Amino acid sequence: MEYDVVVGLEIHLELKTATKMFSSSPYAFKDPANSDTGEIDLAHPGTLPCVNKEAVRKAIEACTALNLTIDPLIRFDRKNYYYSDLPKGYQITQQFHPIGRNGYIEIFVDGKYKKIRINRIHMEEDTAKQFHLFDETLIDYNRAGVPLLELVSEPDMASGEEAALYLEKLRQTLNYLEVSDVKMEEGSMRCDVNVSIKAKGSEVFGTKVEIKNLNSINNVKNAIDYEAHRQQKCLENGEAIIQETRRFDEKSQTTVSMRKKEGSVDYKYFPEPNIFPIRLSEDFIADIQKNMPELPDAKFKRYVNDFGLSDYDADLIIANKNLCAYFDEIMQEKVNAKLTANLLSSELSGILSKNNLSFADNPISAHHFAALVKMIDKGEVSSKQGKEILNEMLKGEDPESIAKEKGMKQLSDESAILAIVTSVLDDNPQSISDFKNGKDRALGYLVGQVMKRSKGQANPKLANELVTKELAKR
Amino acid sequence: MKIQDYLNTDYAQKCREAYNKAKAIQDKTNATITFIDPQKRLNDKLEGRLKGVAIALKDNVSTRDIKTTAASRILDNYIPQYDAHIVDLLNKEGAVIIGKSNMDELAMGGTNLTSYFGLCHNPYDLSRISGGSSGGSAVLVAANVVPCAIGSDTGDSVRKPASYCGVVGVKPSYGRISRYGIIPYASSLDHVGYFTTNVKDAALMLEVLSGRDDRDMTSSYNPVENYSELLNADIQDKKILIFDNVLAAINNSEIVDLFNSLVTALTDKGAIIEHVSFNDDLLRAMLPAYYIIANAEATANHSNLDGILFGHREEGESTDDIMINTRTKGFGPWIKKRFVVGSYALFEENQERLFRKAQKIRRLIVEEVLSKLKDADILLAPAAPGAAPLIAGQTTDELSDESLIADNHMVIANFGGLPSMTVPMGYIDNLPIGVNLTANPFKEQVMFDVALAIEEYTGLGGAVKEVL
C-alpha cells in the first residue's frame, strides 16, 4: 500500500530586539546566566507588562514578508499553567487574536513551486531555560520574557525534504528582514513537527505524532523521514499509531516516545487585563512595510529578469546575505552583472578562503571591485590579469594602480597592435599559406605570436580581429 | 490630623510622634504589619508638596528593601527590589513613610479579618471590624496617627473601610494613578486609593499621586489638574443623582434619614437633585459578576507566588513539589476558595457560561451607569447599609438586596473605572457612616467639589477618633 506523508510545522522564533517583549531588560544569547533580568522578567509581585514596540514592528515585517493578513488591533491573552520555567505562572501570548493570519511561502520542489500555507503568526514571550542536574534544577532567567513569534503552518508538506525547504526559505527570508537570528543551534529558531500518514489520495488524516527536540534543519528532515517510515511499518504490522509526543534522538537518528497525549491541557486563556487593545494606525503599518528591506524572492526576480543572471548564480548570491549586499552595492555602479556574479562566485570566494578570510572580513570595497569589473569588461585587462589584480586588491589598493604598477594595462591601441600584427605576418609566410589552404590552426598560432610579442598585453579580442582582417588582405 | 499640620512646622518631631503612636496603638488596633523608623528618612533633605508628612502604605505597595507581605504567609519574608511608582512620587514630594499597614490577605476581602497577621480593630469600637481590605490604612488615619494612608480598591476596599472608620476614602478613575508596584488582586478592577481626614487633603493627594507612568500601560495621559487649588464648595446647579435602588435596599432607617437630611442640605446649597433607578436584576447580578471576574484575574495574578523565585518556600522533591507545597501552606483557606472559583470560571467548558457572561454583565452595568451620568455630575448613595459590623459577626442573608445591592454597589465604580469616594455622613450610636459619591471618568474635580460641600454641611472635616 502507498501512503501520503502529512507534515505541519510549529516554529518559534526569537525576535531580534534590544529588549524583552514586556520589559526593558536586554537580552543576548551569550550573556552570563541570570544577568539579563529585572523585576518584571522575574515576575516580582506588582510588576506590569509593557509591550515592546520594536517587537510589534518586527512581527508586522514577518507577517508582510510571509503574506499574512495583519490584524491592526493588537491584543494579548494569558495562557495559564504552572511550571518552574514560567515565572508569572502564565505566559502572555495572542491566543484569540494573532497579529497575522492566512499567509504562505513558496518552496521550489521537484522542478516547480509549491505553496506552503501559514495558518497564523502570533507574538508571545519566552520561558526561562532549565538545566536538570542529578538532583537539582538550575534556572537561567535570561531567556524569560524574550520576544517570540510563533508560526503555525498548515499540514501542507509531504516529506522531510519539503519541510527542510520550507524551513530554509523561512530562515532566509527572516534573516534578510533581520527579524530574528534564526539559529536553530542557539535556539533562536525552534521547530516542532507534526507528522501523520494516510492512504495515498485519502481525505482522512491519520493520527498525528508530534516530534520535539529538533536542533537543525537536517534533523527535522531526518526525523520526519524516519517517523513516516516508522508509522508506515506500524500500519503494515497492523498496529495502531498512538497520538503522542516523541523526541528525535540524534545519535540513533530515530524518534523516541516522550509522553502519550492524554486529553489536552486547559490553559484557561483569557484576555490580558494589563494591556488594553492597541489600535495600530494604517500609517504605522504602511510605514513599516514601505521601509522593509528587499526580500530574497524579489531579489531573485530582479537578478534574473533585470540583470540576466542564471537561476544558479542568483541563488548562489542570495544564499549569502553579506555577499548579496556586496553584489547590490557593486551593481550601484551599473557594471556588467554576469561578469560581476562570475568574479564573485568563482574568483573572490576562492581568494578569500585561500587567505583564511570569511566574507564578512572581505577588505575589498565595492567601489574597487566595480572598477575591476569595468576594466575587464572593457578589455583593458584580461580576465587572467583580473584575477591577479584581485589578489593584490586584498591589501586595499585600487585595481587601476595595481594594473599600472604591474605593467598589466592591456594594449588596446589599434595602430600599435596592427604594427605587431604586420610584423608577425611578415615573419611567418608559411603560416599564411597554411591558413589559405584551410588550416584554421594557423590563425591561432599567429594570434599567439602577436600576444607573445606584445608581452601578453595586447587585447586578445582585438589581436584576433586584426590578424583575421590582415590575413584576408594578403 | 491634616496634611497642613505638618507643613511649616517641626515635621521631624511630628513624624517621630506618628511612628510612636502607630506602635502605641498596635496592641489595640493591629493596624500595622511593618513599622518603619522615620529617622533615616528624616536625615535626608526633604522638599516637596508633602514635605515631612508622615504617611502609611498598605502592605501591598512594594517598597524597596522593606518587607512587603500583602498580609499573606506566602510573602511573609518577601523584600522587594524596587519601589512602586507611587512610592517614587511620595518620596519625590518629601513624604515620610512610617509603616506598612494591615490588610486582608492579598487584598481579597472586605473585612480585614483574613490577614495572616490577624484582624484589624475599628478605632470607634475595638470590638468592631475596620472593614477591608485596606483596613490598617483606614485605622491609622482615623486614629489620628497619620494624615494620609495609601490603600487599594478593587471592589470597595478603600471606600468601605473609610465609611466604617469615619474618614475620607478616594478611588480615582482607572488609569489615574499608576498601579506599577502594587501587588495586584484583579488587574482590570484594581485601583490605587487613599485615606485622608478631609476633602482638601484628598484633592492634594490626587495631585501628587496621579499622572502617566510608562511602566503601567493602562495609566492615563490625561493631564493632572490642580484639584486642591480649584476646590470649590459652590455646587449651584450641580446635578446629583440619588441612587434609589440602594436606599430601597437599606433596612436601617436611621441611615436613610441621615442621607435624606444630607440631600436636603445639598438642595439648599443649590444642587439639582434627581432620583434614578437601575434595573434591579442587573444590580443583583453585580456581585456574582464581580466575584467571577475578580477571582479569575486573581488566580492568574497570583500564580507567580510559587516559592521558586521569592517569598515563602516549602521544600519538595522537585520544582513541582516545591510549588504545590508552597502554595498549599502559603495561602489562607479563603484565598484557595477564591482561586478555585476563579479557575472554575475560566475552564474552557465554563468560560462562556461564567467568565464571559460576567464580562457582559459588567459591560451592561457600566453602560447603564454612564448613560445615567451622561447629563449629571454625581451618583450619590450611602456607602454601606450599616456601621462597622462586630468582629464576632452577625448573620447576614448574602442573597438579600441589602447585601447584594446596598452593601456592594460601590463595585460599579470599579467596573467602569469611575472616580468614587466616601466621606463621613454622620454617626449612628457613635459609629461613623459614610456617603459615597461617584462621578464620570476623570471628573474628579466635581467629585471633590461636591464632597467639600458635604463636608461643610456635616462639619466632619478632620474628624478622628483617638484610641489611647
mmCIF file of N, CA and C in Angstrom, chain B residues 142-216:
data_model
loop_
_atom_site.group_PDB
_atom_site.id
_atom_site.type_symbol
_atom_site.label_atom_id
_atom_site.label_comp_id
_atom_site.label_asym_id
_atom_site.label_seq_id
_atom_site.Cartn_x
_atom_site.Cartn_y
_atom_site.Cartn_z
ATOM 1 N N ALA B 142 -7.863 57.245 60.793
ATOM 2 C CA ALA B 142 -8.970 57.505 61.723
ATOM 3 C C ALA B 142 -8.470 57.701 63.150
ATOM 4 N N ALA B 143 -7.414 56.984 63.515
ATOM 5 C CA ALA B 143 -6.907 57.049 64.888
ATOM 6 C C ALA B 143 -5.908 58.186 65.063
ATOM 7 N N ASN B 144 -5.861 59.092 64.078
ATOM 8 C CA ASN B 144 -5.046 60.300 64.210
ATOM 9 C C ASN B 144 -3.551 60.000 64.299
ATOM 10 N N VAL B 145 -3.120 58.963 63.586
ATOM 11 C CA VAL B 145 -1.692 58.630 63.554
ATOM 12 C C VAL B 145 -1.012 59.354 62.392
ATOM 13 N N VAL B 146 -1.599 59.253 61.233
ATOM 14 C CA VAL B 146 -1.062 59.908 60.033
ATOM 15 C C VAL B 146 -2.194 60.668 59.335
ATOM 16 N N PRO B 147 -1.852 61.737 58.594
ATOM 17 C CA PRO B 147 -2.910 62.478 57.898
ATOM 18 C C PRO B 147 -3.346 61.806 56.603
ATOM 19 N N CYS B 148 -2.533 60.841 56.146
ATOM 20 C CA CYS B 148 -2.870 60.179 54.885
ATOM 21 C C CYS B 148 -2.284 58.776 54.870
ATOM 22 N N ALA B 149 -3.041 57.850 54.328
ATOM 23 C CA ALA B 149 -2.519 56.496 54.158
ATOM 24 C C ALA B 149 -2.998 55.965 52.811
ATOM 25 N N ILE B 150 -2.102 55.202 52.174
ATOM 26 C CA ILE B 150 -2.415 54.647 50.858
ATOM 27 C C ILE B 150 -3.151 53.317 51.022
ATOM 28 N N GLY B 151 -4.134 53.099 50.162
ATOM 29 C CA GLY B 151 -4.824 51.821 50.133
ATOM 30 C C GLY B 151 -4.970 51.364 48.686
ATOM 31 N N SER B 152 -5.687 50.286 48.498
ATOM 32 C CA SER B 152 -6.042 49.897 47.134
ATOM 33 C C SER B 152 -7.493 49.453 47.157
ATOM 34 N N ASP B 153 -8.147 49.596 46.014
ATOM 35 C CA ASP B 153 -9.594 49.434 45.968
ATOM 36 C C ASP B 153 -9.959 48.642 44.717
ATOM 37 N N THR B 154 -10.404 47.408 44.909
ATOM 38 C CA THR B 154 -10.762 46.536 43.786
ATOM 39 C C THR B 154 -12.279 46.381 43.689
ATOM 40 N N GLY B 155 -12.937 46.396 44.871
ATOM 41 C CA GLY B 155 -14.409 46.333 44.905
ATOM 42 C C GLY B 155 -14.951 47.552 45.625
ATOM 43 N N ASP B 156 -14.437 47.756 46.839
ATOM 44 C CA ASP B 156 -14.712 48.981 47.602
ATOM 45 C C ASP B 156 -13.724 49.054 48.761
ATOM 46 N N SER B 157 -12.548 48.485 48.545
ATOM 47 C CA SER B 157 -11.579 48.234 49.615
ATOM 48 C C SER B 157 -10.974 49.472 50.252
ATOM 49 N N VAL B 158 -11.207 50.644 49.653
ATOM 50 C CA VAL B 158 -10.849 51.892 50.327
ATOM 51 C C VAL B 158 -12.132 52.543 50.851
ATOM 52 N N ARG B 159 -13.146 52.558 50.019
ATOM 53 C CA ARG B 159 -14.347 53.341 50.330
ATOM 54 C C ARG B 159 -15.193 52.717 51.445
ATOM 55 N N LYS B 160 -15.158 51.391 51.580
ATOM 56 C CA LYS B 160 -15.940 50.758 52.647
ATOM 57 C C LYS B 160 -15.270 50.964 54.007
ATOM 58 N N PRO B 161 -13.979 50.646 54.149
ATOM 59 C CA PRO B 161 -13.354 50.933 55.452
ATOM 60 C C PRO B 161 -13.388 52.424 55.793
ATOM 61 N N ALA B 162 -13.367 53.300 54.776
ATOM 62 C CA ALA B 162 -13.478 54.741 55.051
ATOM 63 C C ALA B 162 -14.813 55.022 55.728
ATOM 64 N N SER B 163 -15.865 54.375 55.232
ATOM 65 C CA SER B 163 -17.192 54.548 55.828
ATOM 66 C C SER B 163 -17.206 54.033 57.270
ATOM 67 N N TYR B 164 -16.655 52.849 57.461
ATOM 68 C CA TYR B 164 -16.658 52.239 58.795
ATOM 69 C C TYR B 164 -15.791 53.018 59.799
ATOM 70 N N CYS B 165 -14.736 53.641 59.305
ATOM 71 C CA CYS B 165 -13.789 54.300 60.211
ATOM 72 C C CYS B 165 -13.958 55.824 60.222
ATOM 73 N N GLY B 166 -14.940 56.325 59.495
ATOM 74 C CA GLY B 166 -15.247 57.755 59.564
ATOM 75 C C GLY B 166 -14.202 58.664 58.959
ATOM 76 N N VAL B 167 -13.586 58.230 57.852
ATOM 77 C CA VAL B 167 -12.607 59.085 57.181
ATOM 78 C C VAL B 167 -12.965 59.230 55.703
ATOM 79 N N VAL B 168 -12.193 60.069 55.013
ATOM 80 C CA VAL B 168 -12.382 60.236 53.582
ATOM 81 C C VAL B 168 -11.605 59.134 52.862
ATOM 82 N N GLY B 169 -12.258 58.465 51.934
ATOM 83 C CA GLY B 169 -11.581 57.422 51.158
ATOM 84 C C GLY B 169 -11.812 57.669 49.680
ATOM 85 N N VAL B 170 -10.716 57.724 48.912
ATOM 86 C CA VAL B 170 -10.823 58.068 47.485
ATOM 87 C C VAL B 170 -10.305 56.933 46.603
ATOM 88 N N LYS B 171 -11.062 56.623 45.571
ATOM 89 C CA LYS B 171 -10.616 55.752 44.499
ATOM 90 C C LYS B 171 -10.822 56.538 43.214
ATOM 91 N N PRO B 172 -9.751 57.043 42.610
ATOM 92 C CA PRO B 172 -9.931 57.872 41.407
ATOM 93 C C PRO B 172 -10.247 57.016 40.168
ATOM 94 N N SER B 173 -10.259 57.654 39.011
ATOM 95 C CA SER B 173 -10.519 56.953 37.751
ATOM 96 C C SER B 173 -9.471 55.867 37.516
ATOM 97 N N TYR B 174 -9.873 54.810 36.802
ATOM 98 C CA TYR B 174 -8.912 53.779 36.401
ATOM 99 C C TYR B 174 -7.869 54.444 35.507
ATOM 100 N N GLY B 175 -6.611 54.197 35.800
ATOM 101 C CA GLY B 175 -5.555 54.794 34.984
ATOM 102 C C GLY B 175 -5.056 56.127 35.514
ATOM 103 N N ARG B 176 -5.758 56.678 36.522
ATOM 104 C CA ARG B 176 -5.344 57.994 37.049
ATOM 105 C C ARG B 176 -4.044 57.871 37.853
ATOM 106 N N ILE B 177 -3.969 56.804 38.667
ATOM 107 C CA ILE B 177 -2.763 56.551 39.459
ATOM 108 C C ILE B 177 -2.142 55.233 38.968
ATOM 109 N N SER B 178 -0.857 55.263 38.714
ATOM 110 C CA SER B 178 -0.175 54.057 38.228
ATOM 111 C C SER B 178 -0.270 52.915 39.242
ATOM 112 N N ARG B 179 -0.493 51.715 38.732
ATOM 113 C CA ARG B 179 -0.539 50.532 39.591
ATOM 114 C C ARG B 179 0.812 49.830 39.664
ATOM 115 N N TYR B 180 1.826 50.385 39.022
ATOM 116 C CA TYR B 180 3.106 49.682 38.988
ATOM 117 C C TYR B 180 3.655 49.531 40.401
ATOM 118 N N GLY B 181 3.849 48.304 40.811
ATOM 119 C CA GLY B 181 4.396 48.039 42.135
ATOM 120 C C GLY B 181 3.351 47.735 43.183
ATOM 121 N N ILE B 182 2.094 47.763 42.819
ATOM 122 C CA ILE B 182 1.036 47.384 43.756
ATOM 123 C C ILE B 182 0.779 45.885 43.565
ATOM 124 N N ILE B 183 0.936 45.106 44.610
ATOM 125 C CA ILE B 183 0.645 43.671 44.484
ATOM 126 C C ILE B 183 -0.828 43.547 44.137
ATOM 127 N N PRO B 184 -1.122 42.930 43.009
ATOM 128 C CA PRO B 184 -2.477 43.028 42.473
ATOM 129 C C PRO B 184 -3.471 42.113 43.179
ATOM 130 N N TYR B 185 -4.728 42.388 42.920
ATOM 131 C CA TYR B 185 -5.797 41.439 43.211
ATOM 132 C C TYR B 185 -6.371 41.079 41.851
ATOM 133 N N ALA B 186 -7.097 42.028 41.238
ATOM 134 C CA ALA B 186 -7.661 41.790 39.912
ATOM 135 C C ALA B 186 -7.355 43.015 39.046
ATOM 136 N N SER B 187 -6.492 42.799 38.052
ATOM 137 C CA SER B 187 -5.900 43.930 37.328
ATOM 138 C C SER B 187 -6.905 44.888 36.707
ATOM 139 N N SER B 188 -8.006 44.370 36.179
ATOM 140 C CA SER B 188 -8.937 45.260 35.474
ATOM 141 C C SER B 188 -9.817 46.038 36.453
ATOM 142 N N LEU B 189 -9.755 45.661 37.723
ATOM 143 C CA LEU B 189 -10.596 46.318 38.734
ATOM 144 C C LEU B 189 -9.771 47.066 39.782
ATOM 145 N N ASP B 190 -8.476 46.746 39.851
ATOM 146 C CA ASP B 190 -7.609 47.336 40.881
ATOM 147 C C ASP B 190 -7.400 48.828 40.665
ATOM 148 N N HIS B 191 -7.487 49.573 41.757
ATOM 149 C CA HIS B 191 -7.150 50.993 41.729
ATOM 150 C C HIS B 191 -6.310 51.301 42.960
ATOM 151 N N VAL B 192 -5.380 52.233 42.804
ATOM 152 C CA VAL B 192 -4.723 52.768 43.993
ATOM 153 C C VAL B 192 -5.675 53.805 44.572
ATOM 154 N N GLY B 193 -5.873 53.769 45.879
ATOM 155 C CA GLY B 193 -6.701 54.772 46.543
ATOM 156 C C GLY B 193 -6.007 55.233 47.801
ATOM 157 N N TYR B 194 -6.681 56.046 48.573
ATOM 158 C CA TYR B 194 -6.041 56.566 49.787
ATOM 159 C C TYR B 194 -7.081 57.131 50.735
ATOM 160 N N PHE B 195 -6.622 57.341 51.979
ATOM 161 C CA PHE B 195 -7.473 57.893 53.029
ATOM 162 C C PHE B 195 -6.904 59.220 53.509
ATOM 163 N N THR B 196 -7.793 60.164 53.810
ATOM 164 C CA THR B 196 -7.397 61.404 54.491
ATOM 165 C C THR B 196 -8.504 61.727 55.488
ATOM 166 N N THR B 197 -8.300 62.790 56.234
ATOM 167 C CA THR B 197 -9.355 63.160 57.183
ATOM 168 C C THR B 197 -10.261 64.251 56.618
ATOM 169 N N ASN B 198 -9.896 64.773 55.463
ATOM 170 C CA ASN B 198 -10.687 65.881 54.917
ATOM 171 C C ASN B 198 -10.545 65.939 53.401
ATOM 172 N N VAL B 199 -11.462 66.642 52.772
ATOM 173 C CA VAL B 199 -11.543 66.653 51.309
ATOM 174 C C VAL B 199 -10.374 67.410 50.682
ATOM 175 N N LYS B 200 -9.971 68.492 51.324
ATOM 176 C CA LYS B 200 -8.865 69.282 50.754
ATOM 177 C C LYS B 200 -7.595 68.421 50.642
ATOM 178 N N ASP B 201 -7.302 67.677 51.701
ATOM 179 C CA ASP B 201 -6.131 66.792 51.652
ATOM 180 C C ASP B 201 -6.301 65.725 50.556
ATOM 181 N N ALA B 202 -7.547 65.268 50.418
ATOM 182 C CA ALA B 202 -7.811 64.247 49.396
ATOM 183 C C ALA B 202 -7.492 64.807 48.010
ATOM 184 N N ALA B 203 -7.869 66.061 47.781
ATOM 185 C CA ALA B 203 -7.606 66.696 46.482
ATOM 186 C C ALA B 203 -6.101 66.855 46.264
ATOM 187 N N LEU B 204 -5.400 67.264 47.324
ATOM 188 C CA LEU B 204 -3.949 67.442 47.216
ATOM 189 C C LEU B 204 -3.254 66.107 46.921
ATOM 190 N N MET B 205 -3.696 65.064 47.608
ATOM 191 C CA MET B 205 -3.058 63.758 47.409
ATOM 192 C C MET B 205 -3.200 63.277 45.967
ATOM 193 N N LEU B 206 -4.336 63.559 45.359
ATOM 194 C CA LEU B 206 -4.509 63.096 43.975
ATOM 195 C C LEU B 206 -3.543 63.830 43.044
ATOM 196 N N GLU B 207 -3.304 65.101 43.339
ATOM 197 C CA GLU B 207 -2.329 65.843 42.535
ATOM 198 C C GLU B 207 -0.960 65.171 42.592
ATOM 199 N N VAL B 208 -0.616 64.712 43.784
ATOM 200 C CA VAL B 208 0.710 64.113 43.984
ATOM 201 C C VAL B 208 0.801 62.722 43.340
ATOM 202 N N LEU B 209 -0.263 61.950 43.471
ATOM 203 C CA LEU B 209 -0.181 60.535 43.089
ATOM 204 C C LEU B 209 -0.490 60.271 41.609
ATOM 205 N N SER B 210 -1.130 61.230 40.948
ATOM 206 C CA SER B 210 -1.616 60.974 39.588
ATOM 207 C C SER B 210 -0.558 61.181 38.523
ATOM 208 N N GLY B 211 -0.884 60.724 37.332
ATOM 209 C CA GLY B 211 -0.040 61.018 36.175
ATOM 210 C C GLY B 211 0.364 59.774 35.427
ATOM 211 N N ARG B 212 0.705 59.967 34.190
ATOM 212 C CA ARG B 212 1.099 58.872 33.320
ATOM 213 C C ARG B 212 2.381 58.222 33.829
ATOM 214 N N ASP B 213 2.403 56.907 33.829
ATOM 215 C CA ASP B 213 3.612 56.148 34.151
ATOM 216 C C ASP B 213 3.800 55.140 33.022
ATOM 217 N N ASP B 214 4.910 55.223 32.344
ATOM 218 C CA ASP B 214 5.146 54.326 31.204
ATOM 219 C C ASP B 214 5.258 52.862 31.614
ATOM 220 N N ARG B 215 5.411 52.604 32.904
ATOM 221 C CA ARG B 215 5.507 51.207 33.329
ATOM 222 C C ARG B 215 4.130 50.572 33.520
ATOM 223 N N ASP B 216 3.092 51.388 33.471
ATOM 224 C CA ASP B 216 1.724 50.868 33.556
ATOM 225 C C ASP B 216 0.996 51.301 32.288
#
